Amino acid sequence: MNVQTHEEDQLIAGLRNSEESAFALVFNIYKAKLYSFAWRFLKNRELSEEIVQETLIILWTKRLTLDISYPLGPYLYTIARRLTLNALRNAATAGAAREKLWADLKEAHNETEEAILLADLEEFTVQSVAKLPSQQQLVFKLSRYEGLTHDQIAEMLNLSKSTVNNHLVEALKNLRQQFKNSGISYGILLAWLFLK
């Protein structure tokens, strides 16, 4: 087991034991990353800060059910993504706010369309990723959820860079086939992947 995995296991175990020091460490590690994620869609400081706070509150309230084998990063981003999409939907229901939101999001590389697609794709994609072989799934999550480079993943998992690349290529092929079988465009999958 590599050091980072061991440390994360200890961190999750600390959370499950209601250790405030473990929660403080998670807060320090993820608060800026979660804020950046929310800001990317909302372009609003207060809303983005609320997303961070709510995400971490949910983590604390569900700490006893955390799975020690599942990395914290993907778990936290899934919560933050759901909360961000809810904030987008709520903002979109208010007339003037909706106009401003759409304009802001169009300026931010047409992320509006992808953000809306996330709501529909999230559950299907999580299920699809869960069907990948374990090594493909792990490499895929480290790349897409954690944002690690091929070199970082290779070092973390003690694999060659080409093996990491092969796992990612195979994971994308598998996901593309699952999306094709469900009638969802592969282009939509790519949009979702590159939003992460």
CSV table of N, CA, C and O in Angstrom, one decimal, residues 58-133:
chain,number,residue,atom,x,y,z
A,58,ILE,N,-22.1,17.8,5.1
A,58,ILE,CA,-22.6,16.5,4.7
A,58,ILE,C,-21.6,15.4,5.0
A,58,ILE,O,-22.0,14.3,5.5
A,59,LEU,N,-20.3,15.7,4.7
A,59,LEU,CA,-19.3,14.7,5.0
A,59,LEU,C,-19.3,14.4,6.5
A,59,LEU,O,-19.3,13.2,6.8
A,60,TRP,N,-19.4,15.4,7.3
A,60,TRP,CA,-19.4,15.1,8.8
A,60,TRP,C,-20.6,14.4,9.2
A,60,TRP,O,-20.5,13.4,10.0
A,61,THR,N,-21.8,14.7,8.7
A,61,THR,CA,-23.0,14.0,9.1
A,61,THR,C,-23.0,12.6,8.6
A,61,THR,O,-23.7,11.7,9.2
A,62,LYS,N,-22.3,12.3,7.5
A,62,LYS,CA,-22.3,10.9,7.0
A,62,LYS,C,-21.0,10.2,7.3
A,62,LYS,O,-20.7,9.1,6.7
A,63,ARG,N,-20.2,10.7,8.2
A,63,ARG,CA,-18.9,10.2,8.5
A,63,ARG,C,-18.9,8.7,8.9
A,63,ARG,O,-18.0,8.0,8.6
A,64,LEU,N,-19.9,8.3,9.6
A,64,LEU,CA,-19.9,6.9,10.1
A,64,LEU,C,-20.2,5.9,9.0
A,64,LEU,O,-19.9,4.7,9.2
A,65,THR,N,-20.7,6.4,7.9
A,65,THR,CA,-20.9,5.4,6.8
A,65,THR,C,-19.9,5.5,5.7
A,65,THR,O,-20.0,4.8,4.6
A,66,LEU,N,-18.8,6.2,5.9
A,66,LEU,CA,-17.7,6.3,4.9
A,66,LEU,C,-17.1,5.0,4.6
A,66,LEU,O,-16.9,4.2,5.5
A,67,ASP,N,-16.8,4.7,3.3
A,67,ASP,CA,-16.2,3.5,2.9
A,67,ASP,C,-14.7,3.8,2.9
A,67,ASP,O,-14.2,4.6,2.1
A,68,ILE,N,-13.9,3.0,3.6
A,68,ILE,CA,-12.5,3.3,3.7
A,68,ILE,C,-11.8,3.0,2.4
A,68,ILE,O,-10.7,3.5,2.2
A,69,SER,N,-12.4,2.2,1.6
A,69,SER,CA,-11.8,1.8,0.3
A,69,SER,C,-12.1,2.8,-0.8
A,69,SER,O,-11.6,2.7,-1.9
A,70,TYR,N,-12.9,3.8,-0.6
A,70,TYR,CA,-13.3,4.8,-1.6
A,70,TYR,C,-12.6,6.1,-1.3
A,70,TYR,O,-12.8,6.7,-0.2
A,71,PRO,N,-11.9,6.7,-2.2
A,71,PRO,CA,-11.1,7.9,-1.9
A,71,PRO,C,-12.1,9.1,-1.6
A,71,PRO,O,-13.2,9.2,-2.1
A,72,LEU,N,-11.6,10.0,-0.7
A,72,LEU,CA,-12.4,11.1,-0.3
A,72,LEU,C,-12.7,12.1,-1.4
A,72,LEU,O,-13.8,12.7,-1.5
A,73,GLY,N,-11.7,12.3,-2.2
A,73,GLY,CA,-11.9,13.3,-3.3
A,73,GLY,C,-13.1,13.1,-4.2
A,73,GLY,O,-13.9,14.0,-4.3
A,74,PRO,N,-13.3,11.9,-4.8
A,74,PRO,CA,-14.4,11.7,-5.6
A,74,PRO,C,-15.7,11.8,-4.8
A,74,PRO,O,-16.7,12.4,-5.3
A,75,TYR,N,-15.7,11.4,-3.6
A,75,TYR,CA,-16.9,11.5,-2.7
A,75,TYR,C,-17.3,13.0,-2.5
A,75,TYR,O,-18.5,13.4,-2.7
A,76,LEU,N,-16.3,13.8,-2.2
A,76,LEU,CA,-16.6,15.2,-1.9
A,76,LEU,C,-17.0,15.9,-3.2
A,76,LEU,O,-17.9,16.8,-3.2
A,77,TYR,N,-16.3,15.6,-4.3
A,77,TYR,CA,-16.7,16.3,-5.6
A,77,TYR,C,-18.1,15.9,-6.0
A,77,TYR,O,-18.8,16.7,-6.6
A,78,THR,N,-18.5,14.6,-5.7
A,78,THR,CA,-19.9,14.2,-6.1
A,78,THR,C,-20.9,15.0,-5.3
A,78,THR,O,-21.9,15.5,-5.8
A,79,ILE,N,-20.6,15.2,-4.0
A,79,ILE,CA,-21.5,16.0,-3.2
A,79,ILE,C,-21.5,17.5,-3.7
A,79,ILE,O,-22.6,18.1,-3.9
A,80,ALA,N,-20.3,18.1,-3.9
A,80,ALA,CA,-20.3,19.4,-4.4
A,80,ALA,C,-20.9,19.6,-5.7
A,80,ALA,O,-21.6,20.7,-6.0
A,81,ARG,N,-20.8,18.7,-6.6
A,81,ARG,CA,-21.4,18.7,-7.9
A,81,ARG,C,-22.9,18.8,-7.8
A,81,ARG,O,-23.6,19.6,-8.4
A,82,ARG,N,-23.5,17.9,-6.9
A,82,ARG,CA,-24.9,17.9,-6.7
A,82,ARG,C,-25.4,19.2,-6.2
A,82,ARG,O,-26.4,19.8,-6.6
A,83,LEU,N,-24.7,19.7,-5.2
A,83,LEU,CA,-25.1,21.0,-4.6
A,83,LEU,C,-25.0,22.2,-5.5
A,83,LEU,O,-25.8,23.1,-5.6
A,84,THR,N,-23.9,22.1,-6.4
A,84,THR,CA,-23.7,23.2,-7.3
A,84,THR,C,-24.8,23.2,-8.4
A,84,THR,O,-25.4,24.2,-8.8
A,85,LEU,N,-25.2,22.0,-8.8
A,85,LEU,CA,-26.3,21.9,-9.8
A,85,LEU,C,-27.6,22.3,-9.2
A,85,LEU,O,-28.4,23.0,-9.9
A,86,ASN,N,-27.8,22.0,-8.0
A,86,ASN,CA,-29.1,22.5,-7.3
A,86,ASN,C,-29.1,24.0,-7.2
A,86,ASN,O,-30.1,24.7,-7.5
A,87,ALA,N,-27.9,24.6,-7.0
A,87,ALA,CA,-27.8,26.1,-6.9
A,87,ALA,C,-28.1,26.7,-8.3
A,87,ALA,O,-28.7,27.7,-8.4
A,88,LEU,N,-27.5,26.0,-9.3
A,88,LEU,CA,-27.8,26.5,-10.7
A,88,LEU,C,-29.3,26.4,-11.0
A,88,LEU,O,-29.8,27.4,-11.6
A,89,ARG,N,-29.9,25.3,-10.6
A,89,ARG,CA,-31.4,25.2,-10.9
A,89,ARG,C,-32.2,26.2,-10.2
A,89,ARG,O,-33.1,26.8,-10.7
A,90,ASN,N,-31.8,26.5,-8.9
A,90,ASN,CA,-32.5,27.5,-8.1
A,90,ASN,C,-32.3,28.8,-8.7
A,90,ASN,O,-33.3,29.6,-8.8
A,91,ALA,N,-31.1,29.2,-9.1
A,91,ALA,CA,-30.9,30.5,-9.7
A,91,ALA,C,-31.6,30.6,-11.0
A,91,ALA,O,-32.0,31.7,-11.3
A,92,ALA,N,-31.7,29.5,-11.7
A,92,ALA,CA,-32.3,29.6,-13.0
A,92,ALA,C,-33.8,29.8,-13.0
A,92,ALA,O,-34.5,30.2,-14.0
A,93,THR,N,-34.4,29.7,-11.8
A,93,THR,CA,-35.9,29.9,-11.7
A,93,THR,C,-36.2,31.3,-11.4
A,93,THR,O,-37.4,31.7,-11.5
A,94,ALA,N,-35.3,32.1,-11.0
A,94,ALA,CA,-35.6,33.5,-10.8
A,94,ALA,C,-35.2,34.3,-12.1
A,94,ALA,O,-34.1,34.3,-12.5
A,95,GLY,N,-36.2,35.1,-12.6
A,95,GLY,CA,-36.0,35.8,-13.9
A,95,GLY,C,-34.7,36.5,-14.1
A,95,GLY,O,-34.0,36.1,-15.0
A,96,ALA,N,-34.5,37.6,-13.5
A,96,ALA,CA,-33.3,38.4,-13.7
A,96,ALA,C,-32.0,37.6,-13.4
A,96,ALA,O,-31.0,37.6,-14.1
A,97,ALA,N,-32.1,36.8,-12.3
A,97,ALA,CA,-30.9,36.0,-11.9
A,97,ALA,C,-30.6,35.0,-13.0
A,97,ALA,O,-29.5,34.7,-13.2
A,98,ARG,N,-31.7,34.4,-13.5
A,98,ARG,CA,-31.5,33.4,-14.6
A,98,ARG,C,-30.8,34.0,-15.8
A,98,ARG,O,-29.8,33.5,-16.3
A,99,GLU,N,-31.2,35.2,-16.2
A,99,GLU,CA,-30.6,35.9,-17.3
A,99,GLU,C,-29.1,36.1,-17.1
A,99,GLU,O,-28.2,35.9,-17.9
A,100,LYS,N,-28.8,36.6,-15.9
A,100,LYS,CA,-27.4,36.9,-15.5
A,100,LYS,C,-26.6,35.6,-15.5
A,100,LYS,O,-25.5,35.5,-15.9
A,101,LEU,N,-27.2,34.5,-14.9
A,101,LEU,CA,-26.5,33.3,-14.8
A,101,LEU,C,-26.1,32.7,-16.1
A,101,LEU,O,-25.0,32.3,-16.4
A,102,TRP,N,-27.1,32.7,-17.1
A,102,TRP,CA,-26.9,32.2,-18.4
A,102,TRP,C,-25.8,33.0,-19.1
A,102,TRP,O,-24.9,32.4,-19.7
A,103,ALA,N,-25.8,34.3,-19.0
A,103,ALA,CA,-24.8,35.1,-19.6
A,103,ALA,C,-23.4,34.8,-19.0
A,103,ALA,O,-22.4,34.7,-19.7
A,104,ASP,N,-23.3,34.7,-17.7
A,104,ASP,CA,-22.0,34.4,-17.0
A,104,ASP,C,-21.5,33.1,-17.5
A,104,ASP,O,-20.3,32.9,-17.7
A,105,LEU,N,-22.4,32.1,-17.5
A,105,LEU,CA,-21.9,30.8,-17.9
A,105,LEU,C,-21.5,30.7,-19.3
A,105,LEU,O,-20.6,29.9,-19.7
A,106,LYS,N,-22.2,31.4,-20.2
A,106,LYS,CA,-21.8,31.4,-21.6
A,106,LYS,C,-20.4,31.9,-21.8
A,106,LYS,O,-19.6,31.4,-22.6
A,107,GLU,N,-20.1,33.0,-21.0
A,107,GLU,CA,-18.7,33.6,-21.0
A,107,GLU,C,-17.7,32.5,-20.5
A,107,GLU,O,-16.6,32.6,-20.9
A,108,ALA,N,-18.1,31.7,-19.7
A,108,ALA,CA,-17.2,30.7,-19.1
A,108,ALA,C,-17.1,29.5,-19.9
A,108,ALA,O,-17.4,28.3,-19.5
A,109,HIS,N,-16.8,29.6,-21.2
A,109,HIS,CA,-16.5,28.5,-22.1
A,109,HIS,C,-17.8,27.6,-22.4
A,109,HIS,O,-17.7,26.4,-22.4
A,110,ASN,N,-18.9,28.3,-22.4
A,110,ASN,CA,-20.2,27.5,-22.7
A,110,ASN,C,-20.4,26.4,-21.8
A,110,ASN,O,-20.9,25.3,-22.1
A,111,GLU,N,-20.1,26.6,-20.5
A,111,GLU,CA,-20.2,25.5,-19.5
A,111,GLU,C,-21.7,25.3,-19.1
A,111,GLU,O,-22.0,24.3,-18.5
A,112,THR,N,-22.6,26.2,-19.5
A,112,THR,CA,-24.0,26.1,-19.1
A,112,THR,C,-24.5,24.7,-19.6
A,112,THR,O,-25.1,24.0,-18.8
A,113,GLU,N,-24.3,24.4,-20.9
A,113,GLU,CA,-24.8,23.2,-21.4
A,113,GLU,C,-24.3,22.0,-20.7
A,113,GLU,O,-25.0,21.1,-20.3
A,114,GLU,N,-23.0,22.0,-20.5
A,114,GLU,CA,-22.3,20.9,-19.8
A,114,GLU,C,-22.8,20.7,-18.4
A,114,GLU,O,-23.0,19.6,-17.9
A,115,ALA,N,-23.0,21.9,-17.7
A,115,ALA,CA,-23.5,21.8,-16.3
A,115,ALA,C,-24.9,21.2,-16.2
A,115,ALA,O,-25.1,20.4,-15.3
A,116,ILE,N,-25.7,21.6,-17.1
A,116,ILE,CA,-27.1,21.0,-17.1
A,116,ILE,C,-27.0,19.5,-17.4
A,116,ILE,O,-27.7,18.7,-16.8
A,117,LEU,N,-26.2,19.1,-18.4
A,117,LEU,CA,-26.0,17.7,-18.7
A,117,LEU,C,-25.5,16.9,-17.5
A,117,LEU,O,-25.8,15.8,-17.3
A,118,LEU,N,-24.7,17.6,-16.7
A,118,LEU,CA,-24.2,16.9,-15.5
A,118,LEU,C,-25.3,16.3,-14.6
A,118,LEU,O,-25.1,15.2,-14.1
A,119,ALA,N,-26.3,17.1,-14.5
A,119,ALA,CA,-27.4,16.6,-13.6
A,119,ALA,C,-28.0,15.3,-14.1
A,119,ALA,O,-28.2,14.4,-13.3
A,120,ASP,N,-28.2,15.2,-15.4
A,120,ASP,CA,-28.7,13.9,-16.0
A,120,ASP,C,-27.7,12.8,-16.1
A,120,ASP,O,-28.0,11.6,-16.0
A,121,LEU,N,-26.4,13.2,-16.3
A,121,LEU,CA,-25.4,12.2,-16.5
A,121,LEU,C,-24.8,11.6,-15.2
A,121,LEU,O,-24.2,10.6,-15.2
A,122,GLU,N,-24.9,12.4,-14.1
A,122,GLU,CA,-24.1,12.0,-12.9
A,122,GLU,C,-24.4,10.6,-12.5
A,122,GLU,O,-23.6,9.8,-12.3
A,123,GLU,N,-25.7,10.3,-12.3
A,123,GLU,CA,-26.1,9.0,-11.8
A,123,GLU,C,-25.7,7.9,-12.7
A,123,GLU,O,-25.1,6.9,-12.3
A,124,PHE,N,-26.0,8.1,-14.0
A,124,PHE,CA,-25.6,7.1,-15.0
A,124,PHE,C,-24.1,6.9,-15.1
A,124,PHE,O,-23.6,5.8,-15.1
A,125,THR,N,-23.3,8.0,-15.0
A,125,THR,CA,-21.9,7.9,-15.1
A,125,THR,C,-21.3,7.2,-13.9
A,125,THR,O,-20.4,6.3,-14.1
A,126,VAL,N,-21.8,7.5,-12.7
A,126,VAL,CA,-21.3,6.9,-11.5
A,126,VAL,C,-21.5,5.4,-11.6
A,126,VAL,O,-20.6,4.5,-11.3
A,127,GLN,N,-22.7,5.0,-12.1
A,127,GLN,CA,-23.0,3.5,-12.3
A,127,GLN,C,-22.1,2.9,-13.3
A,127,GLN,O,-21.6,1.8,-13.2
A,128,SER,N,-21.8,3.6,-14.4
A,128,SER,CA,-21.0,3.1,-15.5
A,128,SER,C,-19.5,2.9,-15.0
A,128,SER,O,-18.9,1.9,-15.3
A,129,VAL,N,-19.0,3.9,-14.3
A,129,VAL,CA,-17.7,3.8,-13.8
A,129,VAL,C,-17.5,2.7,-12.8
A,129,VAL,O,-16.5,2.0,-12.8
A,130,ALA,N,-18.6,2.5,-12.0
A,130,ALA,CA,-18.5,1.4,-11.0
A,130,ALA,C,-18.5,0.0,-11.7
A,130,ALA,O,-18.1,-1.0,-11.1
A,131,LYS,N,-18.9,-0.1,-13.0
A,131,LYS,CA,-18.8,-1.3,-13.7
A,131,LYS,C,-17.5,-1.6,-14.4
A,131,LYS,O,-17.2,-2.7,-14.9
A,132,LEU,N,-16.6,-0.6,-14.3
A,132,LEU,CA,-15.2,-0.8,-14.9
A,132,LEU,C,-14.5,-1.8,-14.1
A,132,LEU,O,-14.7,-1.9,-12.9
A,133,PRO,N,-13.5,-2.6,-14.7
A,133,PRO,CA,-12.6,-3.4,-13.9
A,133,PRO,C,-11.9,-2.5,-12.9
A,133,PRO,O,-11.7,-1.3,-13.1
